[in-house]
Amino acid sequence: MNLVDIGANLSHESFQHDLDKVVGSALASGLSHIIITGTDQASNEAALAMAKARPQIFSCTVGYHPHVASNFDSTALESVRKLAAEDSVVAIGETGLDFNRNFSSKESQLQAFEQQLQLAIETGKPLFLHQRDAHNEFFELLKAYRDQIVGGVVHCFTDSEKALQDYLALDLYIGVTGWICDERRGQELQSLVGKIPSNRLLIETDAPYLLPRTLSPKPKTRRNEPRYLLEVVNAVAQHSGRSVEQVAAETHKNATDLFNIRR
């Protein structure tokens, strides 16, 4: 199938005991590449180490998630800048704004986000973006810098049609997760996925989070894995009127184009 999972948190502690098995299952399920998400100092370093160890399978991102934006000081910025120089790093992020939980103050989130936007410009690498309950501020900052940024993906999109159209107007990619498999929370995304142009659609698991609710039989644990990406592909195909093969081919091309994956 040749699928690319553009966002998996494989440095998460839940994968420490069986990572090789998880990767083997992913490859057997049709995945050809996985981008490991960096969200803070520890996960950035771990993701990069994993990507360098298995470059034929892994790439990674490096950045500071809005939840930990209060920790994004000058030392953190220099660390991300240094790590981003590595070939295995294909994007800056996960970065953005999250006003739903506000684990970091709005002020620190805005500051950290803007500094990482500037770093994306400096490095010439695309952005791996997070936004929750912060569309207006997020969009305005992105719009101010968009002409200087090579590109980016709004990861785990769950917002409104207005937000979707705003991001498409900025020529951003849209990342779809197992949220689309949720019959309770995912109805709006199900109705919108067909409005994402075929050249702007990306797929991801966000493992170990967002286990698709449509899996049958149900897994024994709630841990999501990259091997379940095919469930996302099936749901996208179902709700967009595309074939599974079309979704797989288009998202593979989009991932390789945006992140410059040539393996």
CSV table of C-alpha atoms in Angstrom, one decimal:
chain,number,residue,atom,x,y,z
A,1,MET,CA,0.0,0.0,0.0
A,2,ASN,CA,3.0,2.3,0.5
A,3,LEU,CA,1.4,4.5,3.2
A,4,VAL,CA,3.2,7.3,5.1
A,5,ASP,CA,2.2,8.0,8.7
A,6,ILE,CA,3.1,11.7,9.0
A,7,GLY,CA,2.7,11.8,12.8
A,8,ALA,CA,3.4,9.1,15.4
A,9,ASN,CA,4.7,9.6,18.9
A,10,LEU,CA,6.9,6.6,18.9
A,11,SER,CA,9.2,7.9,21.6
A,12,HIS,CA,6.2,7.6,24.0
A,13,GLU,CA,6.9,5.3,26.9
A,14,SER,CA,4.1,2.9,25.8
A,15,PHE,CA,6.4,1.7,22.9
A,16,GLN,CA,9.5,1.1,24.9
A,17,HIS,CA,9.0,-2.6,25.5
A,18,ASP,CA,7.9,-3.6,21.9
A,19,LEU,CA,9.0,-1.0,19.4
A,20,ASP,CA,10.5,-3.5,17.0
A,21,LYS,CA,7.2,-5.5,17.0
A,22,VAL,CA,5.2,-2.3,16.4
A,23,VAL,CA,7.4,-1.3,13.5
A,24,GLY,CA,7.2,-4.8,12.0
A,25,SER,CA,3.4,-4.8,12.2
A,26,ALA,CA,3.3,-1.3,10.6
A,27,LEU,CA,5.5,-2.4,7.6
A,28,ALA,CA,3.4,-5.6,7.2
A,29,SER,CA,0.2,-3.4,7.1
A,30,GLY,CA,1.4,-1.4,4.2
A,31,LEU,CA,3.4,1.5,5.7
A,32,SER,CA,6.6,2.5,4.1
A,33,HIS,CA,7.6,5.5,6.2
A,34,ILE,CA,6.7,7.0,9.6
A,35,ILE,CA,7.5,10.5,10.8
A,36,ILE,CA,8.1,10.6,14.5
A,37,THR,CA,6.8,13.6,16.3
A,38,GLY,CA,9.0,15.7,18.6
A,39,THR,CA,7.2,17.8,21.2
A,40,ASP,CA,9.8,18.8,23.8
A,41,GLN,CA,13.5,18.4,24.5
A,42,ALA,CA,13.4,14.7,25.5
A,43,SER,CA,11.1,13.6,22.7
A,44,ASN,CA,13.0,15.7,20.1
A,45,GLU,CA,16.3,13.9,21.0
A,46,ALA,CA,14.7,10.5,21.1
A,47,ALA,CA,12.9,11.0,17.8
A,48,LEU,CA,16.0,12.1,16.1
A,49,ALA,CA,18.0,9.1,17.5
A,50,MET,CA,15.3,6.7,16.2
A,51,ALA,CA,15.3,8.4,12.8
A,52,LYS,CA,19.0,8.3,12.4
A,53,ALA,CA,19.1,4.6,13.5
A,54,ARG,CA,16.5,3.6,10.8
A,55,PRO,CA,16.6,6.3,8.1
A,56,GLN,CA,14.9,4.0,5.6
A,57,ILE,CA,11.8,3.8,7.8
A,58,PHE,CA,11.8,6.9,10.0
A,59,SER,CA,12.1,10.7,9.8
A,60,CYS,CA,11.2,13.1,12.6
A,61,THR,CA,10.1,16.5,13.6
A,62,VAL,CA,11.6,18.7,16.3
A,63,GLY,CA,9.8,21.4,18.2
A,64,TYR,CA,7.9,22.4,21.4
A,65,HIS,CA,4.2,21.6,21.7
A,66,PRO,CA,2.1,24.5,23.0
A,67,HIS,CA,1.4,22.5,26.2
A,68,VAL,CA,5.1,23.0,27.1
A,69,ALA,CA,5.6,26.4,25.6
A,70,SER,CA,6.4,27.9,29.0
A,71,ASN,CA,9.6,25.8,28.8
A,72,PHE,CA,10.6,27.3,25.4
A,73,ASP,CA,13.4,29.6,26.4
A,74,SER,CA,16.6,30.7,24.5
A,75,THR,CA,18.3,27.4,25.4
A,76,ALA,CA,15.4,25.4,24.0
A,77,LEU,CA,15.4,27.5,20.9
A,78,GLU,CA,19.1,26.8,20.3
A,79,SER,CA,18.6,23.1,20.9
A,80,VAL,CA,15.8,22.9,18.3
A,81,ARG,CA,17.9,24.9,15.9
A,82,LYS,CA,20.8,22.5,16.3
A,83,LEU,CA,18.7,19.4,15.9
A,84,ALA,CA,16.8,20.8,12.9
A,85,ALA,CA,20.1,20.9,11.0
A,86,GLU,CA,20.1,17.1,10.8
A,87,ASP,CA,18.9,15.6,7.5
A,88,SER,CA,16.6,13.2,9.4
A,89,VAL,CA,14.5,16.2,10.7
A,90,VAL,CA,11.9,17.0,8.1
A,91,ALA,CA,9.8,19.6,9.9
A,92,ILE,CA,9.7,22.1,12.7
A,93,GLY,CA,7.1,21.2,15.3
A,94,GLU,CA,4.9,20.1,16.8
A,95,THR,CA,4.2,23.8,17.4
A,96,GLY,CA,1.1,26.0,17.5
A,97,LEU,CA,-1.5,27.1,20.0
A,98,ASP,CA,-3.8,25.2,22.3
A,99,PHE,CA,-6.3,27.4,24.3
A,100,ASN,CA,-8.4,24.4,25.2
A,101,ARG,CA,-6.3,23.2,28.1
A,102,ASN,CA,-3.9,26.2,28.5
A,103,PHE,CA,-1.2,24.1,30.1
A,104,SER,CA,1.1,27.0,29.2
A,105,SER,CA,-0.1,30.6,29.3
A,106,LYS,CA,-1.4,32.2,26.1
A,107,GLU,CA,1.4,34.7,26.1
A,108,SER,CA,4.1,31.9,26.3
A,109,GLN,CA,2.3,29.9,23.6
A,110,LEU,CA,2.2,32.9,21.2
A,111,GLN,CA,5.8,33.7,21.9
A,112,ALA,CA,7.0,30.1,21.4
A,113,PHE,CA,4.9,29.6,18.3
A,114,GLU,CA,6.2,32.8,16.7
A,115,GLN,CA,9.8,31.9,17.4
A,116,GLN,CA,9.3,28.5,15.8
A,117,LEU,CA,7.7,30.1,12.8
A,118,GLN,CA,10.8,32.1,12.4
A,119,LEU,CA,13.0,29.0,12.8
A,120,ALA,CA,11.0,27.3,10.0
A,121,ILE,CA,11.9,30.2,7.8
A,122,GLU,CA,15.5,30.2,8.9
A,123,THR,CA,15.9,26.4,8.3
A,124,GLY,CA,13.7,26.2,5.2
A,125,LYS,CA,11.8,23.3,6.6
A,126,PRO,CA,8.0,22.9,6.7
A,127,LEU,CA,5.9,23.1,9.8
A,128,PHE,CA,4.0,20.4,11.8
A,129,LEU,CA,1.2,22.4,13.4
A,130,HIS,CA,-1.2,22.1,16.3
A,131,GLN,CA,-4.3,24.2,16.9
A,132,ARG,CA,-7.1,23.7,19.3
A,133,ASP,CA,-9.6,26.4,20.3
A,134,ALA,CA,-7.2,29.0,19.1
A,135,HIS,CA,-8.0,29.4,15.4
A,136,ASN,CA,-8.1,33.2,15.1
A,137,GLU,CA,-4.7,33.9,16.8
A,138,PHE,CA,-3.2,30.8,15.1
A,139,PHE,CA,-4.4,31.9,11.7
A,140,GLU,CA,-3.3,35.5,12.0
A,141,LEU,CA,0.3,34.5,13.0
A,142,LEU,CA,0.5,32.0,10.2
A,143,LYS,CA,-0.8,34.4,7.7
A,144,ALA,CA,1.8,37.0,8.7
A,145,TYR,CA,4.7,34.6,8.0
A,146,ARG,CA,3.2,32.3,5.3
A,147,ASP,CA,5.0,33.9,2.4
A,148,GLN,CA,8.3,33.1,3.9
A,149,ILE,CA,7.5,29.5,5.0
A,150,VAL,CA,8.0,26.6,2.6
A,151,GLY,CA,4.8,24.9,3.8
A,152,GLY,CA,3.2,23.0,6.6
A,153,VAL,CA,0.5,20.7,7.8
A,154,VAL,CA,-2.3,21.4,10.3
A,155,HIS,CA,-1.9,18.2,12.1
A,156,CYS,CA,-4.9,16.3,13.5
A,157,PHE,CA,-7.5,18.7,12.0
A,158,THR,CA,-10.8,18.6,13.9
A,159,ASP,CA,-12.0,22.2,13.4
A,160,SER,CA,-14.8,23.9,11.4
A,161,GLU,CA,-15.3,24.4,7.7
A,162,LYS,CA,-14.3,28.0,8.1
A,163,ALA,CA,-11.0,27.0,9.7
A,164,LEU,CA,-10.5,24.4,6.9
A,165,GLN,CA,-11.0,27.0,4.2
A,166,ASP,CA,-8.7,29.5,6.0
A,167,TYR,CA,-5.9,26.9,6.0
A,168,LEU,CA,-6.4,25.9,2.4
A,169,ALA,CA,-6.3,29.6,1.5
A,170,LEU,CA,-2.8,29.6,3.0
A,171,ASP,CA,-1.9,26.5,0.8
A,172,LEU,CA,-1.4,24.3,3.9
A,173,TYR,CA,-1.8,20.6,4.1
A,174,ILE,CA,-4.5,19.0,6.3
A,175,GLY,CA,-3.7,16.0,8.5
A,176,VAL,CA,-6.5,13.5,9.2
A,177,THR,CA,-6.3,11.1,12.1
A,178,GLY,CA,-8.5,8.4,13.6
A,179,TRP,CA,-10.7,11.2,14.8
A,180,ILE,CA,-12.6,10.6,11.5
A,181,CYS,CA,-13.4,7.0,12.8
A,182,ASP,CA,-15.3,8.4,15.8
A,183,GLU,CA,-19.0,8.2,15.3
A,184,ARG,CA,-19.5,10.6,18.2
A,185,ARG,CA,-16.9,13.4,17.8
A,186,GLY,CA,-15.9,12.9,14.2
A,187,GLN,CA,-19.1,13.7,12.4
A,188,GLU,CA,-18.1,17.2,11.3
A,189,LEU,CA,-14.7,15.9,10.0
A,190,GLN,CA,-16.5,13.1,8.1
A,191,SER,CA,-18.6,15.8,6.4
A,192,LEU,CA,-15.6,18.0,5.6
A,193,VAL,CA,-12.9,15.5,4.4
A,194,GLY,CA,-14.3,15.4,0.9
A,195,LYS,CA,-13.7,19.2,0.7
A,196,ILE,CA,-9.9,18.7,1.3
A,197,PRO,CA,-8.3,18.8,-2.2
A,198,SER,CA,-6.5,15.6,-3.1
A,199,ASN,CA,-3.2,17.5,-3.3
A,200,ARG,CA,-3.6,18.8,0.3
A,201,LEU,CA,-4.6,15.7,2.2
A,202,LEU,CA,-2.3,13.8,4.6
A,203,ILE,CA,-2.9,10.9,7.0
A,204,GLU,CA,-1.6,10.1,10.4
A,205,THR,CA,-2.2,8.0,13.5
A,206,ASP,CA,-0.9,10.3,16.3
A,207,ALA,CA,-0.1,7.0,18.0
A,208,PRO,CA,-0.4,6.1,20.8
A,209,TYR,CA,-3.4,8.5,20.9
A,210,LEU,CA,-6.7,8.5,18.9
A,211,LEU,CA,-7.2,4.8,18.4
A,212,PRO,CA,-9.8,4.4,15.6
A,213,ARG,CA,-13.1,3.4,17.1
A,214,THR,CA,-14.0,1.4,14.0
A,215,LEU,CA,-11.4,-1.3,14.5
A,216,SER,CA,-12.9,-4.8,14.6
A,217,PRO,CA,-12.2,-6.8,16.6
A,218,LYS,CA,-11.3,-4.2,19.2
A,219,PRO,CA,-7.7,-4.2,20.3
A,220,LYS,CA,-6.9,-5.4,23.8
A,221,THR,CA,-5.5,-2.0,24.8
A,222,ARG,CA,-6.3,1.6,23.9
A,223,ARG,CA,-2.8,2.2,22.5
A,224,ASN,CA,-2.9,3.3,18.9
A,225,GLU,CA,-0.2,2.1,16.5
A,226,PRO,CA,1.0,3.0,13.0
A,227,ARG,CA,-0.4,-0.3,11.7
A,228,TYR,CA,-3.9,1.1,12.2
A,229,LEU,CA,-3.3,3.9,9.6
A,230,LEU,CA,-5.2,1.8,7.1
A,231,GLU,CA,-8.3,2.3,9.2
A,232,VAL,CA,-7.9,6.1,8.7
A,233,VAL,CA,-7.4,5.5,4.9
A,234,ASN,CA,-10.6,3.4,4.8
A,235,ALA,CA,-12.6,6.1,6.6
A,236,VAL,CA,-11.2,8.9,4.5
A,237,ALA,CA,-12.1,7.0,1.3
A,238,GLN,CA,-15.6,6.2,2.6
A,239,HIS,CA,-16.5,9.8,3.6
A,240,SER,CA,-14.8,11.5,0.6
A,241,GLY,CA,-16.0,9.3,-2.2
A,242,ARG,CA,-12.5,8.3,-3.2
A,243,SER,CA,-11.1,4.8,-3.5
A,244,VAL,CA,-8.7,3.4,-0.9
A,245,GLU,CA,-6.1,3.1,-3.5
A,246,GLN,CA,-6.5,6.8,-4.5
A,247,VAL,CA,-6.3,8.0,-1.0
A,248,ALA,CA,-3.2,5.9,-0.4
A,249,ALA,CA,-1.4,7.1,-3.6
A,250,GLU,CA,-2.3,10.8,-3.1
A,251,THR,CA,-1.3,11.0,0.5
A,252,HIS,CA,1.9,9.2,-0.2
A,253,LYS,CA,2.8,11.8,-2.9
A,254,ASN,CA,1.8,14.7,-0.6
A,255,ALA,CA,3.9,13.4,2.2
A,256,THR,CA,7.0,12.9,0.1
A,257,ASP,CA,6.4,16.4,-1.5
A,258,LEU,CA,5.9,18.3,1.7
A,259,PHE,CA,8.6,16.6,3.8
A,260,ASN,CA,11.0,15.8,1.0
A,261,ILE,CA,11.0,12.1,1.8
A,262,ARG,CA,12.9,10.3,-1.0
A,263,ARG,CA,13.4,6.8,0.2
